[in-house]
Short mmCIF file of C-alpha atoms in Angstrom, two decimals:
data_model
loop_
_atom_site.label_atom_id
_atom_site.label_comp_id
_atom_site.label_asym_id
_atom_site.label_seq_id
_atom_site.Cartn_x
_atom_site.Cartn_y
_atom_site.Cartn_z
CA MET Y 1 23.47 -13.76 -17.23
CA PRO Y 2 24.07 -15.71 -14.02
CA ALA Y 3 24.46 -13.70 -10.82
CA SER Y 4 28.10 -14.70 -10.52
CA ALA Y 5 28.86 -13.31 -13.97
CA PHE Y 6 27.28 -9.98 -13.07
CA ASP Y 7 29.15 -9.87 -9.77
CA GLU Y 8 32.46 -10.38 -11.56
CA THR Y 9 31.92 -7.90 -14.39
CA ALA Y 10 30.08 -5.11 -12.58
CA PRO Y 11 33.15 -3.60 -10.83
CA ALA Y 12 35.00 -3.35 -14.12
CA LEU Y 13 32.02 -1.81 -15.87
CA LEU Y 14 31.65 0.75 -13.10
CA ALA Y 15 35.37 1.51 -13.31
CA GLY Y 16 35.02 2.65 -16.87
CA GLY Y 17 34.21 -0.37 -18.98
CA ARG Y 18 37.76 -1.09 -20.13
CA ALA Y 19 37.88 -4.54 -21.68
CA GLU Y 20 41.30 -5.28 -20.26
CA ALA Y 21 40.00 -4.58 -16.73
CA MET Y 22 37.15 -7.10 -16.96
CA ARG Y 23 37.72 -10.39 -15.25
CA PRO Y 24 36.25 -13.46 -16.93
CA PRO Y 25 32.84 -14.57 -15.57
CA LEU Y 26 32.90 -17.81 -13.59
CA ALA Y 27 30.38 -20.58 -13.11
CA PHE Y 28 28.38 -20.41 -9.89
CA ALA Y 29 30.38 -21.63 -6.86
CA SER Y 30 33.26 -22.61 -9.13
CA SER Y 31 36.53 -21.28 -10.52
CA ARG Y 32 35.65 -22.56 -14.00
CA ARG Y 33 35.39 -19.86 -16.66
CA LEU Y 34 32.09 -19.62 -18.48
CA GLU Y 35 32.42 -19.94 -22.23
CA GLN Y 36 30.64 -17.57 -24.60
CA PRO Y 37 27.97 -20.12 -25.69
CA GLU Y 38 27.08 -20.68 -22.04
CA LEU Y 39 26.73 -16.96 -21.47
CA LEU Y 40 24.52 -16.55 -24.52
CA ASP Y 41 22.30 -19.45 -23.46
CA ALA Y 42 21.95 -18.30 -19.85
CA PRO Y 43 18.32 -17.44 -19.01
CA LEU Y 44 17.69 -13.76 -18.45
CA ARG Y 45 14.42 -12.43 -17.05
CA TRP Y 46 13.91 -8.93 -15.70
CA PRO Y 47 10.97 -8.31 -13.37
CA CYS Y 48 8.06 -6.47 -14.98
CA PRO Y 49 6.17 -4.87 -12.06
CA SER Y 50 3.59 -3.33 -14.40
CA ARG Y 51 2.12 -6.79 -14.91
CA LEU Y 52 1.08 -6.81 -11.26
CA ALA Y 53 -1.17 -3.80 -11.96
CA GLU Y 54 -3.19 -5.69 -14.58
CA PRO Y 55 -6.87 -6.25 -13.65
CA LEU Y 56 -7.64 -9.57 -12.01
CA ARG Y 57 -9.51 -11.67 -14.55
CA ALA Y 58 -11.71 -14.27 -12.91
CA GLU Y 59 -14.84 -15.89 -14.28
CA GLY Y 60 -17.47 -16.53 -11.64
CA GLY Y 61 -20.38 -14.20 -12.12
CA LYS Y 62 -21.45 -10.96 -10.45
CA ARG Y 63 -21.50 -12.42 -6.95
CA PHE Y 64 -17.94 -13.65 -7.33
CA ALA Y 65 -16.81 -10.28 -8.70
CA ALA Y 66 -18.53 -8.48 -5.81
CA GLY Y 67 -16.78 -10.78 -3.35
CA LEU Y 68 -13.38 -9.97 -4.85
CA GLU Y 69 -14.21 -6.27 -4.65
CA ASN Y 70 -15.17 -6.61 -0.97
CA LEU Y 71 -11.76 -8.18 -0.33
CA GLY Y 72 -10.02 -5.35 -2.19
CA LEU Y 73 -8.73 -7.75 -4.87
CA ARG Y 74 -8.74 -5.76 -8.10
CA THR Y 75 -5.34 -6.54 -9.62
CA VAL Y 76 -2.92 -9.45 -9.85
CA GLY Y 77 -0.71 -7.69 -7.33
CA ASP Y 78 -3.63 -7.37 -4.89
CA LEU Y 79 -4.18 -11.12 -5.16
CA LEU Y 80 -0.55 -12.01 -4.48
CA GLU Y 81 -0.52 -9.66 -1.46
CA HIS Y 82 -3.66 -11.37 -0.07
CA LEU Y 83 -1.90 -13.66 2.37
CA PRO Y 84 -3.18 -16.93 3.83
CA VAL Y 85 -4.13 -17.08 7.48
CA ASP Y 86 -3.79 -20.84 7.96
CA ARG Y 87 -2.91 -24.12 6.28
CA ARG Y 88 -5.34 -26.87 5.35
CA GLU Y 89 -4.52 -30.53 5.06
CA ALA Y 90 -3.67 -31.54 1.47
CA ARG Y 91 -4.15 -35.16 0.48
CA ARG Y 92 -4.12 -37.58 -2.40
CA VAL Y 93 -7.41 -39.41 -2.84
CA ALA Y 94 -5.89 -42.70 -1.62
CA ASP Y 95 -4.66 -41.02 1.58
CA LEU Y 96 -7.98 -39.49 2.70
CA ARG Y 97 -9.01 -40.45 6.23
CA PRO Y 98 -12.66 -40.75 7.33
CA GLY Y 99 -14.01 -37.57 8.92
CA GLU Y 100 -10.96 -35.52 7.92
CA GLN Y 101 -11.30 -32.08 6.34
CA ALA Y 102 -8.90 -32.01 3.39
CA THR Y 103 -8.18 -30.50 -0.01
CA VAL Y 104 -7.55 -32.58 -3.14
CA ALA Y 105 -6.74 -31.83 -6.78
CA VAL Y 106 -8.74 -34.15 -9.04
CA GLU Y 107 -10.12 -34.61 -12.55
CA VAL Y 108 -13.75 -35.30 -13.37
CA ARG Y 109 -14.33 -38.70 -14.97
CA ALA Y 110 -18.15 -38.65 -15.01
CA ILE Y 111 -20.83 -36.33 -13.64
CA SER Y 112 -24.64 -36.43 -13.41
CA SER Y 113 -27.57 -35.19 -11.33
CA ARG Y 114 -30.53 -36.93 -9.74
CA SER Y 115 -33.69 -35.76 -8.03
CA VAL Y 116 -33.96 -35.55 -4.28
CA ARG Y 117 -37.30 -36.49 -2.71
CA ARG Y 118 -37.04 -33.94 0.09
CA ARG Y 119 -39.22 -30.91 -0.65
CA GLY Y 120 -37.35 -27.75 -1.56
CA MET Y 121 -34.12 -29.55 -2.37
CA ARG Y 122 -32.57 -29.06 -5.79
CA PRO Y 123 -31.20 -32.06 -7.70
CA LEU Y 124 -28.08 -33.63 -6.20
CA VAL Y 125 -24.98 -33.57 -8.42
CA GLU Y 126 -22.72 -36.61 -8.13
CA ALA Y 127 -19.40 -37.08 -9.89
CA THR Y 128 -16.64 -39.63 -10.15
CA VAL Y 129 -13.26 -37.96 -9.81
CA PHE Y 130 -9.72 -39.24 -9.67
CA ASP Y 131 -6.08 -38.35 -9.19
CA ALA Y 132 -2.91 -40.38 -9.75
CA SER Y 133 -3.57 -42.46 -6.62
CA ALA Y 134 -7.26 -43.47 -6.74
CA SER Y 135 -10.81 -42.45 -7.64
CA MET Y 136 -13.84 -41.58 -5.49
CA ARG Y 137 -17.41 -40.34 -5.61
CA VAL Y 138 -18.14 -36.75 -4.69
CA ALA Y 139 -21.43 -34.98 -4.01
CA PHE Y 140 -22.41 -31.34 -4.64
CA PHE Y 141 -25.61 -30.18 -2.92
CA ASN Y 142 -28.10 -27.64 -4.35
CA GLN Y 143 -25.95 -26.83 -7.41
CA PRO Y 144 -27.47 -28.63 -10.43
CA TRP Y 145 -25.73 -26.25 -12.87
CA LEU Y 146 -22.39 -27.89 -12.08
CA VAL Y 147 -23.24 -30.71 -14.50
CA GLU Y 148 -22.73 -28.22 -17.34
CA ARG Y 149 -19.89 -26.31 -15.68
CA TYR Y 150 -17.75 -29.35 -14.80
CA PRO Y 151 -17.92 -31.78 -17.74
CA PRO Y 152 -15.63 -34.87 -17.83
CA GLY Y 153 -12.00 -33.85 -18.14
CA THR Y 154 -12.40 -30.74 -15.92
CA ARG Y 155 -9.73 -30.40 -13.27
CA LEU Y 156 -10.99 -29.28 -9.87
CA LEU Y 157 -9.72 -28.28 -6.50
CA LEU Y 158 -12.09 -29.67 -3.86
CA HIS Y 159 -12.27 -29.09 -0.12
CA GLY Y 160 -14.52 -31.23 2.04
CA LYS Y 161 -14.78 -34.35 4.17
CA ALA Y 162 -14.37 -38.05 3.32
CA ASP Y 163 -16.90 -40.48 4.81
CA GLY Y 164 -14.76 -43.64 4.69
CA ARG Y 165 -16.98 -45.37 2.10
CA GLY Y 166 -15.29 -43.95 -0.96
CA ARG Y 167 -17.44 -40.80 -0.94
CA PHE Y 168 -16.43 -37.17 -0.42
CA GLY Y 169 -18.80 -34.37 0.66
CA VAL Y 170 -17.73 -31.13 -1.02
CA SER Y 171 -17.93 -27.87 0.93
CA HIS Y 172 -15.86 -25.68 -1.43
CA HIS Y 173 -14.77 -26.19 -5.00
CA ALA Y 174 -13.14 -24.33 -7.86
CA PRO Y 175 -11.85 -25.13 -11.36
CA SER Y 176 -8.11 -25.66 -11.42
CA ALA Y 177 -5.36 -25.66 -14.03
CA LEU Y 178 -3.17 -27.78 -11.75
CA GLU Y 179 -1.58 -31.05 -12.66
CA LEU Y 180 -2.99 -33.96 -10.70
CA GLY Y 181 -1.22 -34.43 -7.40
CA ASP Y 182 -0.16 -30.79 -7.09
CA SER Y 183 -2.09 -30.46 -3.83
CA ALA Y 184 -0.60 -33.58 -2.29
CA ALA Y 185 0.90 -33.22 1.15
CA GLU Y 186 4.45 -33.64 -0.01
CA SER Y 187 4.24 -30.73 -2.44
CA GLU Y 188 3.80 -27.89 0.05
CA GLY Y 189 4.95 -28.83 3.48
CA GLY Y 190 1.86 -30.86 4.37
CA GLY Y 191 -0.92 -28.40 3.53
CA VAL Y 192 -2.44 -25.85 1.22
CA ALA Y 193 -3.04 -22.20 1.99
CA HIS Y 194 -6.33 -21.11 3.56
CA TYR Y 195 -7.26 -17.50 2.66
CA PRO Y 196 -9.54 -14.85 4.17
CA ALA Y 197 -12.73 -15.18 2.11
CA SER Y 198 -15.90 -13.19 1.52
CA ASP Y 199 -19.51 -13.72 0.54
CA GLY Y 200 -19.38 -15.16 -2.96
CA VAL Y 201 -15.66 -16.07 -2.82
CA THR Y 202 -14.32 -19.13 -1.03
CA SER Y 203 -10.78 -19.85 0.11
CA THR Y 204 -10.62 -22.69 -2.40
CA GLN Y 205 -11.42 -20.30 -5.27
CA LEU Y 206 -8.77 -17.88 -4.04
CA LEU Y 207 -6.25 -20.72 -3.80
CA THR Y 208 -6.95 -21.59 -7.43
CA LEU Y 209 -6.51 -17.96 -8.53
CA VAL Y 210 -3.22 -17.65 -6.63
CA ARG Y 211 -1.88 -20.86 -8.15
CA GLU Y 212 -2.79 -19.66 -11.64
CA ALA Y 213 -1.00 -16.35 -10.96
CA ARG Y 214 2.05 -18.02 -9.41
CA GLY Y 215 4.29 -17.12 -12.36
CA GLU Y 216 3.66 -13.41 -11.72
CA LEU Y 217 5.55 -13.62 -8.43
CA ALA Y 218 8.70 -13.23 -10.54
CA ASN Y 219 7.55 -9.66 -11.24
CA VAL Y 220 7.43 -8.60 -7.58
CA PRO Y 221 9.91 -5.70 -7.17
CA GLU Y 222 12.51 -5.56 -4.39
CA PHE Y 223 12.83 -2.25 -2.55
CA LEU Y 224 15.19 -3.23 0.26
CA ALA Y 225 18.92 -2.86 -0.38
CA ALA Y 226 20.88 -6.09 -0.37
CA GLY Y 227 22.94 -4.83 2.57
CA ALA Y 228 19.81 -4.30 4.66
CA ARG Y 229 18.50 -7.77 3.81
CA VAL Y 230 21.81 -9.38 4.73
CA ALA Y 231 22.08 -7.39 7.97
CA GLU Y 232 18.55 -8.37 9.04
CA ARG Y 233 18.83 -11.92 7.63
CA LEU Y 234 15.77 -11.44 5.44
CA PRO Y 235 14.80 -13.15 2.17
CA ASP Y 236 13.94 -11.01 -0.85
CA ARG Y 237 10.30 -9.95 -1.16
CA ARG Y 238 9.53 -12.20 -4.13
CA ALA Y 239 10.79 -15.24 -2.24
CA ALA Y 240 8.87 -14.18 0.88
CA LEU Y 241 5.54 -13.91 -0.95
CA THR Y 242 6.20 -17.21 -2.70
CA ALA Y 243 6.91 -18.91 0.62
CA MET Y 244 3.77 -17.48 2.21
CA HIS Y 245 1.60 -19.01 -0.50
CA PHE Y 246 3.65 -22.15 -1.20
CA PRO Y 247 6.01 -22.93 1.73
CA ARG Y 248 8.13 -26.06 1.75
CA ASP Y 249 8.03 -26.18 5.56
CA GLY Y 250 7.13 -24.17 8.65
CA GLU Y 251 10.58 -22.62 8.99
CA GLN Y 252 10.40 -21.18 5.49
CA ALA Y 253 6.94 -19.76 6.16
CA GLU Y 254 8.19 -18.10 9.36
CA LEU Y 255 11.12 -16.47 7.53
CA ALA Y 256 8.70 -15.19 4.92
CA ARG Y 257 6.33 -13.82 7.57
CA ARG Y 258 9.25 -12.06 9.27
CA ARG Y 259 10.27 -10.33 6.02
CA LEU Y 260 6.75 -9.14 5.27
CA ALA Y 261 6.28 -7.95 8.87
CA PHE Y 262 9.56 -6.03 8.57
CA ASP Y 263 8.29 -4.35 5.39
CA GLU Y 264 4.99 -3.41 7.03
CA LEU Y 265 6.67 -1.90 10.07
CA LEU Y 266 9.27 -0.08 7.97
CA LEU Y 267 6.72 1.45 5.59
CA THR Y 268 4.47 2.44 8.50
CA GLN Y 269 7.35 4.18 10.23
CA LEU Y 270 8.40 5.97 7.03
CA LEU Y 271 4.82 7.14 6.53
CA PHE Y 272 4.63 8.51 10.07
CA LEU Y 273 8.03 10.21 9.75
CA ARG Y 274 7.05 11.79 6.45
CA ARG Y 275 3.75 13.02 7.86
CA ARG Y 276 5.52 14.37 10.92
CA ALA Y 277 8.10 16.16 8.75
CA GLU Y 278 5.34 17.70 6.64
CA ARG Y 279 3.53 18.83 9.76
CA ARG Y 280 6.67 20.40 11.20
CA ALA Y 281 7.43 22.13 7.92
CA SER Y 282 3.98 23.71 7.94
CA GLU Y 283 4.18 26.83 10.11
CA ASN Y 284 0.52 27.80 10.28
CA ALA Y 285 -0.33 27.49 13.99
CA HIS Y 286 -0.72 30.34 16.47
CA PRO Y 287 2.65 30.67 18.28
CA LEU Y 288 1.91 31.14 21.99
CA ALA Y 289 5.31 32.55 22.87
CA GLU Y 290 4.45 35.44 25.26
CA PRO Y 291 5.72 34.90 28.84
CA PRO Y 292 3.08 33.27 31.07
CA ASP Y 293 1.15 35.81 33.10
CA MET Y 294 -2.36 34.67 33.97
CA SER Y 295 -1.38 31.00 33.72
CA ARG Y 296 1.53 31.49 36.12
CA ARG Y 297 -0.68 33.48 38.53
CA TRP Y 298 -3.26 30.70 38.42
CA LEU Y 299 -0.63 28.03 38.96
CA GLU Y 300 0.95 29.79 41.93
CA HIS Y 301 -2.10 31.28 43.68
CA GLN Y 302 -5.35 29.68 42.48
CA LEU Y 303 -4.53 25.98 42.10
CA PRO Y 304 -5.60 24.40 45.43
CA PHE Y 305 -2.66 21.98 45.56
CA GLU Y 306 0.99 21.73 44.57
CA PRO Y 307 1.53 20.19 41.11
CA THR Y 308 3.60 17.04 40.96
CA GLY Y 309 7.00 16.95 39.31
CA ASP Y 310 5.54 15.10 36.33
CA GLN Y 311 2.84 17.73 35.91
CA ARG Y 312 5.38 20.57 36.00
CA ARG Y 313 7.60 18.80 33.46
CA ALA Y 314 4.62 18.22 31.17
CA MET Y 315 3.60 21.90 31.43
CA GLN Y 316 7.14 23.02 30.63
CA THR Y 317 7.30 20.73 27.60
CA ILE Y 318 3.89 21.91 26.38
CA ASP Y 319 5.05 25.53 26.79
CA GLY Y 320 7.87 24.80 24.35
CA ASP Y 321 5.46 23.16 21.89
CA LEU Y 322 2.96 26.02 22.04
CA ALA Y 323 5.64 28.64 21.43
CA SER Y 324 6.30 27.20 17.98
CA PRO Y 325 4.36 28.15 14.82
CA ARG Y 326 4.22 24.41 14.11
CA ALA Y 327 1.09 22.78 15.46
CA MET Y 328 1.67 20.68 18.56
CA GLN Y 329 0.60 17.03 18.45
CA ARG Y 330 1.23 15.69 21.95
CA LEU Y 331 -0.20 12.69 23.81
CA LEU Y 332 -0.56 13.11 27.57
CA MET Y 333 -0.85 9.72 29.27
CA GLY Y 334 -1.62 9.03 32.90
CA GLU Y 335 -3.75 6.87 35.18
CA VAL Y 336 -7.13 8.10 36.38
CA GLY Y 337 -6.39 10.65 39.10
CA SER Y 338 -2.88 11.52 37.90
CA GLY Y 339 -3.86 15.13 37.12
CA LYS Y 340 -4.14 15.28 33.32
CA THR Y 341 -6.94 17.88 33.55
CA VAL Y 342 -4.70 20.27 35.47
CA VAL Y 343 -2.06 20.10 32.73
CA ALA Y 344 -4.74 20.54 30.06
CA LEU Y 345 -6.20 23.58 31.84
CA TYR Y 346 -2.73 25.17 32.06
CA ALA Y 347 -2.36 24.76 28.28
CA MET Y 348 -5.85 26.20 27.72
CA LEU Y 349 -5.02 29.24 29.86
CA ARG Y 350 -1.88 29.80 27.79
CA ALA Y 351 -4.14 30.19 24.74
CA ALA Y 352 -6.57 32.45 26.59
CA GLU Y 353 -3.86 34.85 27.85
CA HIS Y 354 -2.83 35.37 24.22
CA GLY Y 355 -6.39 36.52 23.42
CA LEU Y 356 -7.15 33.24 21.63
CA GLN Y 357 -9.48 30.32 22.29
CA ALA Y 358 -9.17 26.73 23.57
CA ALA Y 359 -11.60 23.81 23.47
CA LEU Y 360 -11.73 20.50 25.33
CA MET Y 361 -13.68 17.70 23.63
CA ALA Y 362 -14.74 14.56 25.52
CA PRO Y 363 -16.42 11.45 24.06
CA THR Y 364 -19.52 11.45 26.34
CA GLU Y 365 -21.77 14.04 27.93
CA THR Y 366 -21.05 12.64 31.39
CA LEU Y 367 -17.30 13.04 30.94
CA ALA Y 368 -17.70 16.50 29.41
CA GLU Y 369 -19.83 17.60 32.38
CA GLN Y 370 -17.22 16.23 34.79
CA HIS Y 371 -14.45 18.15 33.01
CA PHE Y 372 -16.53 21.34 33.01
CA ALA Y 373 -17.21 21.08 36.75
CA THR Y 374 -13.56 20.24 37.51
CA ILE Y 375 -12.23 23.17 35.46
CA GLN Y 376 -14.68 25.58 37.07
CA ARG Y 377 -13.50 24.42 40.50
CA LEU Y 378 -9.80 24.60 39.55
CA LEU Y 379 -10.14 28.12 38.12
CA GLY Y 380 -11.08 29.40 41.57
CA SER Y 381 -11.50 33.16 41.52
CA GLU Y 382 -9.81 33.56 38.13
CA ASN Y 383 -12.28 35.48 35.95
CA MET Y 384 -12.26 33.35 32.80
CA PRO Y 385 -15.34 32.88 30.58
CA ILE Y 386 -16.06 29.16 30.01
CA GLU Y 387 -19.13 27.26 28.74
CA LEU Y 388 -20.35 23.69 28.22
CA LEU Y 389 -21.71 22.57 24.84
CA THR Y 390 -23.25 19.11 24.35
CA GLY Y 391 -26.11 17.55 22.46
CA SER Y 392 -28.37 18.24 25.44
CA THR Y 393 -27.65 21.98 25.53
CA ARG Y 394 -30.92 23.91 25.21
CA ALA Y 395 -31.46 25.67 21.87
CA ALA Y 396 -31.41 29.20 23.30
CA LYS Y 397 -28.28 28.52 25.32
CA ARG Y 398 -26.65 26.91 22.29
CA ARG Y 399 -27.31 29.94 20.10
CA GLU Y 400 -25.86 32.24 22.74
CA THR Y 401 -22.75 30.04 23.18
CA LEU Y 402 -22.13 29.80 19.42
CA ALA Y 403 -22.42 33.57 19.05
CA ARG Y 404 -19.89 34.14 21.84
CA LEU Y 405 -17.52 31.61 20.26
CA ALA Y 406 -17.76 33.28 16.85
CA SER Y 407 -17.12 36.74 18.31
CA GLY Y 408 -14.20 35.58 20.45
CA GLU Y 409 -15.89 36.67 23.68
CA LEU Y 410 -15.80 33.05 24.93
CA SER Y 411 -12.23 31.95 25.57
CA LEU Y 412 -12.71 28.39 26.88
CA ILE Y 413 -15.29 25.76 25.99
CA VAL Y 414 -15.82 22.15 27.02
CA GLY Y 415 -18.04 19.81 25.04
CA THR Y 416 -18.69 16.61 23.15
CA HIS Y 417 -19.01 15.92 19.42
CA ALA Y 418 -21.28 18.98 19.46
CA LEU Y 419 -18.10 21.06 19.16
CA ILE Y 420 -17.52 19.81 15.61
CA GLU Y 421 -21.02 20.44 14.24
CA PRO Y 422 -20.97 22.47 10.98
CA ASP Y 423 -22.52 25.56 12.59
CA VAL Y 424 -19.81 25.87 15.28
CA ARG Y 425 -17.45 28.73 14.45
CA PHE Y 426 -14.42 29.85 16.46
CA ARG Y 427 -12.91 33.29 16.00
CA ALA Y 428 -9.39 32.02 16.72
CA LEU Y 429 -9.02 28.51 18.09
CA ALA Y 430 -5.41 28.04 19.20
CA LEU Y 431 -5.63 24.81 21.21
CA ALA Y 432 -7.78 21.67 21.03
CA VAL Y 433 -7.66 19.23 23.94
CA ILE Y 434 -9.09 15.80 23.06
CA ASP Y 435 -9.79 13.49 25.99
CA GLU Y 436 -9.75 9.70 25.47
CA GLN Y 437 -8.62 10.40 21.93
CA HIS Y 438 -8.91 6.77 20.81
CA ARG Y 439 -12.70 7.06 21.09
CA PHE Y 440 -12.81 9.65 18.31
CA GLY Y 441 -12.26 8.97 14.63
CA VAL Y 442 -9.42 10.57 12.69
CA ARG Y 443 -11.77 12.96 10.87
CA GLN Y 444 -13.47 13.94 14.12
CA ARG Y 445 -10.16 14.90 15.69
CA GLU Y 446 -9.08 16.79 12.59
CA ALA Y 447 -12.42 18.60 12.41
CA LEU Y 448 -11.71 20.29 15.74
CA SER Y 449 -8.07 21.17 15.06
CA ALA Y 450 -8.51 22.56 11.51
CA ARG Y 451 -10.75 25.61 11.69
CA ASP Y 452 -12.08 28.38 9.46
CA ASP Y 453 -9.38 31.01 10.02
CA GLY Y 454 -6.82 28.96 8.05
CA ARG Y 455 -4.76 28.25 11.15
CA ALA Y 456 -4.15 24.78 12.54
CA ALA Y 457 -4.78 24.44 16.24
CA HIS Y 458 -2.24 22.95 18.62
CA VAL Y 459 -3.60 19.58 19.78
CA LEU Y 460 -3.17 17.92 23.16
CA HIS Y 461 -4.47 14.34 23.27
CA MET Y 462 -5.20 12.79 26.67
CA THR Y 463 -5.78 9.18 27.63
CA ALA Y 464 -5.73 6.91 30.66
CA THR Y 465 -6.13 3.79 28.51
CA PRO Y 466 -3.92 3.98 25.42
CA ILE Y 467 -4.94 1.30 22.95
CA PRO Y 468 -2.48 -0.33 20.48
CA ARG Y 469 -3.21 2.19 17.72
CA THR Y 470 -2.58 5.11 20.09
CA LEU Y 471 0.68 3.53 21.22
CA SER Y 472 1.74 2.89 17.62
CA LEU Y 473 1.14 6.56 16.75
CA ALA Y 474 3.43 7.48 19.62
CA ARG Y 475 5.96 4.72 18.90
CA TYR Y 476 6.44 5.75 15.28
CA GLY Y 477 6.67 9.46 15.87
CA ASP Y 478 3.25 10.77 14.87
CA LEU Y 479 2.65 11.93 18.44
CA ASP Y 480 5.06 13.35 21.00
CA THR Y 481 4.40 11.94 24.45
CA SER Y 482 4.33 13.05 28.07
CA VAL Y 483 3.57 10.63 30.90
CA LEU Y 484 2.21 11.40 34.37
CA ARG Y 485 3.39 8.64 36.70
CA GLU Y 486 3.22 10.53 40.00
CA LEU Y 487 -0.10 10.84 41.78
CA PRO Y 488 -0.99 14.15 43.47
CA ALA Y 489 -0.61 14.24 47.25
CA GLY Y 490 -3.38 12.38 49.07
CA ARG Y 491 -4.35 10.22 46.09
CA ARG Y 492 -4.46 6.49 46.72
CA PRO Y 493 -2.70 4.32 44.14
CA ILE Y 494 -4.79 2.68 41.45
CA LYS Y 495 -5.04 -1.11 41.59
CA THR Y 496 -5.84 -2.91 38.35
CA ARG Y 497 -6.74 -6.60 38.20
CA ALA Y 498 -7.66 -8.80 35.23
CA ILE Y 499 -10.02 -11.71 35.80
CA SER Y 500 -11.39 -14.47 33.59
CA GLY Y 501 -13.85 -17.29 34.01
CA ASP Y 502 -17.25 -17.57 35.68
CA GLY Y 503 -15.76 -18.24 39.11
CA ALA Y 504 -13.57 -15.12 39.05
CA ARG Y 505 -16.51 -13.06 37.77
CA ALA Y 506 -18.69 -14.20 40.68
CA GLU Y 507 -15.86 -13.37 43.08
CA ALA Y 508 -15.54 -9.88 41.59
CA TYR Y 509 -19.25 -9.16 42.05
CA GLU Y 510 -19.08 -10.43 45.61
CA HIS Y 511 -16.23 -7.98 46.21
CA LEU Y 512 -18.38 -5.14 44.81
CA ARG Y 513 -21.21 -6.09 47.17
CA GLY Y 514 -18.81 -5.81 50.08
CA GLU Y 515 -17.67 -2.34 48.96
CA LEU Y 516 -21.27 -1.17 48.59
CA ALA Y 517 -22.14 -2.56 52.03
CA ALA Y 518 -19.26 -0.50 53.43
CA GLY Y 519 -20.84 2.68 52.04
CA ARG Y 520 -18.59 3.05 49.00
CA GLN Y 521 -19.62 3.37 45.35
CA ALA Y 522 -19.09 1.21 42.26
CA TYR Y 523 -20.05 1.19 38.61
CA VAL Y 524 -20.04 -1.45 35.88
CA VAL Y 525 -19.27 -0.56 32.26
CA CYS Y 526 -20.83 -2.82 29.59
CA PRO Y 527 -20.47 -2.63 25.79
CA LEU Y 528 -23.45 -1.31 23.85
CA ILE Y 529 -24.73 -4.17 21.68
CA ASP Y 530 -27.63 -2.32 20.06
CA GLU Y 531 -29.88 0.62 20.82
CA GLN Y 532 -32.79 -1.62 21.93
CA HIS Y 533 -30.84 -2.97 24.90
CA ARG Y 534 -29.30 0.19 26.32
#
């Protein structure tokens, strides 16, 4: 039934299905009534999403199958969701230009192999191929078995380079069920899709598979309401996927990309909101709701400087989080020197004054040692047991520290990944502080916050350099955020500069030499390429 017919009859059917209330269906964009024979002959096809779950059938040997597996392409639906990253030039044979990389759809007229005199080279396969515009000679190197695989009459999709003498060097090839000329420039906006590939699977082979599965795009389900699509000016999902693989022009491809990006962002946000709701519904954290006693005394009498307004606001917000039986998940952001450690120590003392434990985990031993020294200095005369645990901790000291953690005698601990080793046991961990959280994996962070007593620890993440993933977790609600913008009294503002190019690099090193000559200090951070060149 045409869409217009459904639009006309649906209100009456919803009103109760009375025949006299039904208005006659009309032809599309017309006031003409559709006659019964027209209605009966109208094509009707319902999407069948289950077809997208069918295994991807592709003949190409074990290496080809392994390549598809590496790309995560197991079903027809996986294939159709595997989007191109670029467009390649598509040409008819007669339109090939010398030196140009292009893709053509051709049919084999004749094929043979001949020996190559160079040692170690397999026989060269040469074929005469043609499309509706012209014929040409093509060469396949080191693949003598193609004589049997591509007999005359085989249709192929070839990608390579023309040499201007009627010859075409093939870099990628795949059998094709396409009609000749289907890859011509005019068919798909001047190019064919270029796909992310893998060892054993080329973009050309993927293009062939997608073209063969093109009919299954009709089975792609739509999950956005029509009102939402109209409000956001988005095409339906089936049309978007079709346009990504087979766009008529650049504008259509951009509209398709926008729809698929909308879906990705929407589903990501829904996932984060659902996870956040589940976390908030789970009341299994230690509620730290007793009025501050030791922490307030420390803040008013032991801290050697006055906290900034941002620090006080962050502490107040964290107090509210910690008082809840729902585990806190808060990101504390601030430049180097903004006082994140002071806020973290306040939260750790809140756990300690409830008779519970708190841990601070840093990504490197150097940073962990710095935190340990800073916290010891900030504690002043406050009698609070605290230890450092890293991979370099001596065996005897480690055993003693682990025993004190397990008994609950040790209230505060600072460390590295050593804190999440299997033999580390806390009696009652109430708070986990994770510094530079983006440098830990998800499982590493969870290993510290989910402990043996069945309680989930409150978690305070800290960073001075939030990366895109960290920001996205905050943006979509997986993390609550607090930001320290004020610098403590006496701190000089941080200046950040980005440079590029050899000249700017040389200028930067010259600046460092000047700072060193003036008696100041500097350090250079380089990425670790491999263990041999540390």
